[in-house]
XYZ file of N, CA and C in Angstrom:
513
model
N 102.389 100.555 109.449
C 102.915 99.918 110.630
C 101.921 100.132 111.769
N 101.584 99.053 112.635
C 100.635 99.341 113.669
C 101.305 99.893 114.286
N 100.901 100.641 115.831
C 101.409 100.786 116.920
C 101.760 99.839 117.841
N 102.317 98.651 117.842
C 102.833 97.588 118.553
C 104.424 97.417 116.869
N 104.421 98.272 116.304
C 105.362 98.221 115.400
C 105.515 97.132 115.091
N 104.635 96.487 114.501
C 104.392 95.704 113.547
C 103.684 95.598 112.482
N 104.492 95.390 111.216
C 103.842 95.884 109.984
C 102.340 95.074 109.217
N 101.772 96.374 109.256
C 100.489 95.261 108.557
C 100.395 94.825 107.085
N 99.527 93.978 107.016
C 99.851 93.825 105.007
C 98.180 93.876 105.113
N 97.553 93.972 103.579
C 96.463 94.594 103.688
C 96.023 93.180 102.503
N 95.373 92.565 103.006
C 95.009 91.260 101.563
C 94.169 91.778 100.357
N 94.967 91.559 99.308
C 95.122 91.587 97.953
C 93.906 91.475 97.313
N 92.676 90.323 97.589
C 91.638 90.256 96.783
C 90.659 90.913 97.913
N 89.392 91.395 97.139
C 88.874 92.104 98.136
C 88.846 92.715 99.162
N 89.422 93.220 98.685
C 90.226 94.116 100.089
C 90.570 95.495 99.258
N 90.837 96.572 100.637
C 91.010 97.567 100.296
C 91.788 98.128 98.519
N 92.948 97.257 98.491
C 93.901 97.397 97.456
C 92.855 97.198 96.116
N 92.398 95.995 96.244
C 91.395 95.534 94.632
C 89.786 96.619 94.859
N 89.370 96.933 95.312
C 88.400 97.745 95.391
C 88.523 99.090 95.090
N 89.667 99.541 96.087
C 90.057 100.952 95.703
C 90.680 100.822 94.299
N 90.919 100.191 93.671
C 91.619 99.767 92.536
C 91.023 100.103 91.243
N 89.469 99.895 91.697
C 88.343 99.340 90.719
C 87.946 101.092 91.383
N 87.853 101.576 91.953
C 87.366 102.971 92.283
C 88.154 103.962 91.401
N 90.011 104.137 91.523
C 90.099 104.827 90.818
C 90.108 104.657 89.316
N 90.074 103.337 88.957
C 90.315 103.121 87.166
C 88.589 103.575 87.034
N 87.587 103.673 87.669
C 86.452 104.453 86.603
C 86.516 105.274 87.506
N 86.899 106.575 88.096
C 87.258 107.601 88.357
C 87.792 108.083 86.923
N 89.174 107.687 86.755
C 90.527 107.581 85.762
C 89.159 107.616 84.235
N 88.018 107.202 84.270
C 87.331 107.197 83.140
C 86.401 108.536 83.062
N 86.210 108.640 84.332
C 84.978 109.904 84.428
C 85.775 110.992 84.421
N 86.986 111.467 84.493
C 88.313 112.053 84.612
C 87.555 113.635 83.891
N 87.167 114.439 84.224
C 87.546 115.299 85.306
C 86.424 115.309 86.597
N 85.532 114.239 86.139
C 84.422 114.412 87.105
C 84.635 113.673 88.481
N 84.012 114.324 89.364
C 84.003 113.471 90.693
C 82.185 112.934 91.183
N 82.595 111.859 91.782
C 81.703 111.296 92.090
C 81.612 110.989 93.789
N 80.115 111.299 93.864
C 79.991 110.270 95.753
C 79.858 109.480 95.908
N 80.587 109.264 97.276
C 80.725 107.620 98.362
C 79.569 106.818 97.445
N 78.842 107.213 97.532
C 77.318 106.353 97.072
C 77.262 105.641 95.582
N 77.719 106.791 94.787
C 78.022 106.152 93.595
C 79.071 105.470 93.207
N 80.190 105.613 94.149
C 81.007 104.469 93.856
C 80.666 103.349 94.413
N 80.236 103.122 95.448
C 79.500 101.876 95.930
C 78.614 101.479 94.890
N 77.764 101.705 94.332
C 76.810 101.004 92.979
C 77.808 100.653 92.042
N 78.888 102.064 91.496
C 79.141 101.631 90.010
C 80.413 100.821 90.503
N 80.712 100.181 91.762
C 82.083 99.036 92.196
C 81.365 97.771 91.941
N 79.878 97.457 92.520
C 79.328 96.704 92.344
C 78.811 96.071 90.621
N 78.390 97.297 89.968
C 78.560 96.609 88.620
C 79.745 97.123 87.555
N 80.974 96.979 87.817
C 81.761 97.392 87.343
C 81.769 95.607 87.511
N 81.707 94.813 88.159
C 82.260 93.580 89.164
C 81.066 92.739 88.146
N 80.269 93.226 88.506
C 78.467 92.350 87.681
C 77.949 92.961 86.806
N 78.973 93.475 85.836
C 78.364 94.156 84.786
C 77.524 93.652 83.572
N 77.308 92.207 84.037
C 76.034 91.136 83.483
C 74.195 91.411 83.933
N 74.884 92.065 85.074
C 73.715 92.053 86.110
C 72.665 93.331 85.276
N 73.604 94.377 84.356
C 71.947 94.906 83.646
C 72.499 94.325 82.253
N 70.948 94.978 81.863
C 70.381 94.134 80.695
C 71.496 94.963 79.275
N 71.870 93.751 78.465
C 73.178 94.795 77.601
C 74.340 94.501 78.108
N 74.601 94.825 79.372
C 76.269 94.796 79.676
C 76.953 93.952 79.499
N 78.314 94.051 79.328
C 79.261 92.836 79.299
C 79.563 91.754 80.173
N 80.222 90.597 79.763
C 80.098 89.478 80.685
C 81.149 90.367 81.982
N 80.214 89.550 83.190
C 81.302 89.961 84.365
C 82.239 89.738 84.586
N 82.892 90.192 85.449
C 84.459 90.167 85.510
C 83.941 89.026 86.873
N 83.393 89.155 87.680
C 83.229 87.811 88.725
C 82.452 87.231 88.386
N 82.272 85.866 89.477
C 81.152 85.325 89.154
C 80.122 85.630 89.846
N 78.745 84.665 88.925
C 77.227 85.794 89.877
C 77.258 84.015 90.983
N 77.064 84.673 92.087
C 76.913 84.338 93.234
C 75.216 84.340 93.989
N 74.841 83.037 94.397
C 73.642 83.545 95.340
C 73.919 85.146 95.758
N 73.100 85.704 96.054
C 72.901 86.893 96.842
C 73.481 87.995 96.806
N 74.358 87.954 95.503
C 75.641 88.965 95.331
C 74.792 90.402 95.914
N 73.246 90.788 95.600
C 73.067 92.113 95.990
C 73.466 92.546 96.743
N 73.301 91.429 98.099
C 74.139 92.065 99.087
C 75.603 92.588 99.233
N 76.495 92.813 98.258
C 77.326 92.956 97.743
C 77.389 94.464 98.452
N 76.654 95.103 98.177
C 76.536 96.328 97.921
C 76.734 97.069 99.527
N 75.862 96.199 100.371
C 75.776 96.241 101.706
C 77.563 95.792 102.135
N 78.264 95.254 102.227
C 79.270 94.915 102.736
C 80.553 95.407 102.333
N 80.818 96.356 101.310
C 81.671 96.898 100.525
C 82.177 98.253 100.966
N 81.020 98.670 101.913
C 81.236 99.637 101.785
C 82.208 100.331 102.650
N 82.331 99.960 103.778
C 83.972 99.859 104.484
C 85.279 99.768 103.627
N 85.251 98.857 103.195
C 86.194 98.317 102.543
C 86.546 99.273 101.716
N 85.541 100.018 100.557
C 85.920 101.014 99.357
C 86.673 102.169 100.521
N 85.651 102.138 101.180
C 86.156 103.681 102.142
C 87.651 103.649 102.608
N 88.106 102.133 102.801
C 89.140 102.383 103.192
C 90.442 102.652 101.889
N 89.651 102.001 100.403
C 90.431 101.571 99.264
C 90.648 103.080 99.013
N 89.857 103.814 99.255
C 89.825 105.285 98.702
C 90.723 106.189 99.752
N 90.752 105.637 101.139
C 92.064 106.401 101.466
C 93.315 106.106 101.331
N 93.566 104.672 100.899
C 95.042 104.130 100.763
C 95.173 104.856 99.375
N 94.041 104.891 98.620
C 94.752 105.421 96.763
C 95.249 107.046 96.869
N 93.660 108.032 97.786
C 94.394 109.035 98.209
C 95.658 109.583 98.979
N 95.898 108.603 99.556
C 97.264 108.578 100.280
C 98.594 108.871 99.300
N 98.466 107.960 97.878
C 99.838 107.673 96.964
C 99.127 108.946 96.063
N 98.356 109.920 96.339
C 97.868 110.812 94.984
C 97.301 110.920 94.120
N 96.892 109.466 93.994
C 95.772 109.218 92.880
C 94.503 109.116 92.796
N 94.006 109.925 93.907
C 92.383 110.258 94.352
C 93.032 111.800 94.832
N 91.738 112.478 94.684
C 91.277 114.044 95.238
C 90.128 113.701 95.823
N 89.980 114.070 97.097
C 88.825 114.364 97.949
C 88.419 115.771 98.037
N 87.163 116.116 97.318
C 86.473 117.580 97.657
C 85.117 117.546 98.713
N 85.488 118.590 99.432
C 83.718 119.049 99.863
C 83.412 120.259 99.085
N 82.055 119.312 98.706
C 81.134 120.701 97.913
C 79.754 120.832 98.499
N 78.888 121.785 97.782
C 77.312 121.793 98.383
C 76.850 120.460 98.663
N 77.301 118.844 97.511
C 76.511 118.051 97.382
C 77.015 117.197 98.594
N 78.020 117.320 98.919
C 78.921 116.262 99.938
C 80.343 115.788 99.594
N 80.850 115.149 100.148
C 81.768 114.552 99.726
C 82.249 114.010 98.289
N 83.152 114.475 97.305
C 83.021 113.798 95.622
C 84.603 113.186 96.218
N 84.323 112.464 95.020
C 86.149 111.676 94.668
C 86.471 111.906 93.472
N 87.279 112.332 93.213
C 88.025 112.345 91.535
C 89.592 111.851 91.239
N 89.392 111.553 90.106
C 91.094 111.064 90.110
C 91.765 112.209 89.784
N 93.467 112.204 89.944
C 94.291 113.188 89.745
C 94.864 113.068 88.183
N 95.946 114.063 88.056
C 96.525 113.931 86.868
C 97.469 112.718 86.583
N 97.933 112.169 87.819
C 98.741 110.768 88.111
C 98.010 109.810 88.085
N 96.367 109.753 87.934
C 95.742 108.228 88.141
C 95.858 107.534 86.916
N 96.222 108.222 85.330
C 95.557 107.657 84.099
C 97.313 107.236 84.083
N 98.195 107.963 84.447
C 99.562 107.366 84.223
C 99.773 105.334 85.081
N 99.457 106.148 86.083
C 99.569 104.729 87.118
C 98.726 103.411 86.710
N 97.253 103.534 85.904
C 96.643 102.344 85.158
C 97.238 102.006 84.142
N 98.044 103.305 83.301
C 98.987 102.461 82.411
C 99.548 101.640 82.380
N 100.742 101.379 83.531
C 101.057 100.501 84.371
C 101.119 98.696 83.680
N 99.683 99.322 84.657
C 98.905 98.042 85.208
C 98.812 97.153 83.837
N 98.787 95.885 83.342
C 98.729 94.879 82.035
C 98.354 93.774 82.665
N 97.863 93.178 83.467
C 97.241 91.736 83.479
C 95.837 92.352 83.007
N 95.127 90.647 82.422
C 93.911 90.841 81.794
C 92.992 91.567 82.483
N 92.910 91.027 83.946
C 91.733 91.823 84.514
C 92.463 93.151 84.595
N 93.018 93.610 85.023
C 93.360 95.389 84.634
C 92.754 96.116 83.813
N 92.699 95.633 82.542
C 92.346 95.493 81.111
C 90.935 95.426 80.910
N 90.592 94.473 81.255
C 88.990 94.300 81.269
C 88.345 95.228 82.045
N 89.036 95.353 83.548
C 88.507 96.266 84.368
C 88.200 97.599 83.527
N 89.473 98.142 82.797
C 88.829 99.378 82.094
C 88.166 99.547 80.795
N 87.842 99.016 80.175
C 86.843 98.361 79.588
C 85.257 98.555 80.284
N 85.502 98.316 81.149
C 84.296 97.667 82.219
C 83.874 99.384 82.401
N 84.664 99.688 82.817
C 84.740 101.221 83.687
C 84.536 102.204 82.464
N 84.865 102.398 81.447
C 84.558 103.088 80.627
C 82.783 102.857 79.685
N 82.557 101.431 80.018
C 81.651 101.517 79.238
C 80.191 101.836 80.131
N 80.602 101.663 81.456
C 79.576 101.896 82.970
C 79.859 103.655 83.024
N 80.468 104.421 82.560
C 80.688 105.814 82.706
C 79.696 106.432 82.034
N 79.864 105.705 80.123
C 79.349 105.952 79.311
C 77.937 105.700 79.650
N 77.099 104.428 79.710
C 75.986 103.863 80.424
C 75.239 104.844 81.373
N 76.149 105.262 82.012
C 75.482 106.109 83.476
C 76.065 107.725 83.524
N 76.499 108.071 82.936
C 76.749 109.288 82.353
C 76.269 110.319 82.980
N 74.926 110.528 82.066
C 73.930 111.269 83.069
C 73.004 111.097 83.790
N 72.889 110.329 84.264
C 72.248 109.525 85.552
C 72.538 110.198 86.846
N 71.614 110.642 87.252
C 71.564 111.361 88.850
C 72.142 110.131 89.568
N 73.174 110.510 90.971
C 72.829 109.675 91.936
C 71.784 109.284 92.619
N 70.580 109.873 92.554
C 69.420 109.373 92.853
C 68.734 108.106 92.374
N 68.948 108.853 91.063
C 68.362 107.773 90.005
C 69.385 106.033 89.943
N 70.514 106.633 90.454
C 71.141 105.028 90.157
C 71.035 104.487 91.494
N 71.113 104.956 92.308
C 70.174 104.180 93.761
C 68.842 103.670 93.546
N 68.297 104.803 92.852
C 66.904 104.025 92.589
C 67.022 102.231 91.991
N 67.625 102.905 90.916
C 67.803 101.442 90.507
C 68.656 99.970 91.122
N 69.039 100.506 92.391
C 70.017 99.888 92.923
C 69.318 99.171 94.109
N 68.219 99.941 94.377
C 67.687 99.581 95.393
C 66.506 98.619 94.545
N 66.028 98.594 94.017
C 65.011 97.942 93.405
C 65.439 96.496 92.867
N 67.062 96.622 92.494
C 67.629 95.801 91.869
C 68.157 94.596 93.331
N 68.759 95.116 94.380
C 69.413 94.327 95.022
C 68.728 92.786 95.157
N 67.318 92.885 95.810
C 67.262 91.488 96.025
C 67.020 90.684 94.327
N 67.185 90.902 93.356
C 67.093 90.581 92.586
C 68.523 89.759 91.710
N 69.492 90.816 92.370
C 70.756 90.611 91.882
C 71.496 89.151 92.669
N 71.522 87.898 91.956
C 71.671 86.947 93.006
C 70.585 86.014 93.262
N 69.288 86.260 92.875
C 68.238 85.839 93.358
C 68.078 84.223 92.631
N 68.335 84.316 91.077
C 68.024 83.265 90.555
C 68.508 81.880 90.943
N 69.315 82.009 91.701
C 70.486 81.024 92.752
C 68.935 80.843 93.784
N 68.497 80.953 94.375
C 67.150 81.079 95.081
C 66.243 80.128 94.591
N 65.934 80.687 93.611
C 64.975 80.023 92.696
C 65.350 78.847 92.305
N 66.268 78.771 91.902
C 67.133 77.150 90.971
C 66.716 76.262 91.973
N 67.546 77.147 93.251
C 66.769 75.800 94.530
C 65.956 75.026 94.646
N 65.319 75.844 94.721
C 63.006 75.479 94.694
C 62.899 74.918 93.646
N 63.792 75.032 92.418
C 63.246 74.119 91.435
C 63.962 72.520 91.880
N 65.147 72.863 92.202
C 65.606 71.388 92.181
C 65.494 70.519 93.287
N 64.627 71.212 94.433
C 64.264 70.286 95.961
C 62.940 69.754 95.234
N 61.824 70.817 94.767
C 60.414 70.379 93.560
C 61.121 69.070 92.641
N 62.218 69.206 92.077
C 62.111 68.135 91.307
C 62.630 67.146 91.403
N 63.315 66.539 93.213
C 64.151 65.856 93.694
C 62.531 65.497 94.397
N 61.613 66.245 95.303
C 60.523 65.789 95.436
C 59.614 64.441 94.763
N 59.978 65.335 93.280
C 58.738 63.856 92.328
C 59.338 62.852 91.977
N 60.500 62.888 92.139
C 61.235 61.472 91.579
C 60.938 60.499 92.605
């Protein structure tokens, strides 16, 4: 409820609810491990474009011009997805030496049970096999790759262009 007591609703797709959503079901996979702000921002992004490396399964969205930037604009949004989930119990927030981790609780793997539409489904799928994938992967190392990757991710939408103004040119 705001303070003008009026109730807010929080929209459904992209938005806090579907993001934080997608945060704790591969939490709920890495289960007992916690992870940082940082790495959930990468592994939300290809949990979403898990086409986008080489091997992974078809995505759950579609690839979009410029999706890298994806990565850049999310990140509010998770922050906020991760306090509405911690709010109902199904996130733990720790400070440790490294910073801030997130982990799911003993209530997060009950509450995805739940959940049965396809994307639910796929989502963990998605999330288990990006756990497995990145496992032991430093957060360093998956920034690395994240950063190297962005303008890339999206790009071929770019390119198609230039081909088809070039070939609207010679006709």
């Amino acid at each position: 409820m705001s303070e003008h007591g009026e109730i807010e609703t929080l929209p459904p797709f992209n938005g806090p609810i579907e993001i934080g959503l997608r945060a704790v079901t591969l939490l709920c996979e890495a289960f007992p491990l916690a992870y940082s702000f940082q790495r959930l921002v990468v592994s939300d992004y290809l949990l979403v474009h898990s086409d986008d490396l080489p091997g992974g399964p078809p995505g759950l969205h579609p690839k979009t011009p410029h999706r890298g930037g994806e990565l850049l604009v999310r990140r509010a949004v998770l922050e906020q997805g991760l306090m509405l989930y911690q709010s109902r119990g199904l996130l733990e927030r720790h400070y440790t030496e490294a910073g801030v981790m997130f982990a799911a609780t003993e209530r997060t793997a009950a509450f995805l049970d739940v959940l049965s539409s396809n994307y639910a489904l796929q989502l963990r799928e998605r999330a288990a096999w990006l756990v497995s994938l990145l496992g032991e992967m430093s957060d360093d190392e998956l920034l690395d790759i994240a950063n190297s990757q962005v303008g890339e991710w999206g790009a071929e939408f770019t390119m198609e262009s230039v081909l088809k103004v070039e070939d609207a040119e010679w006709r």
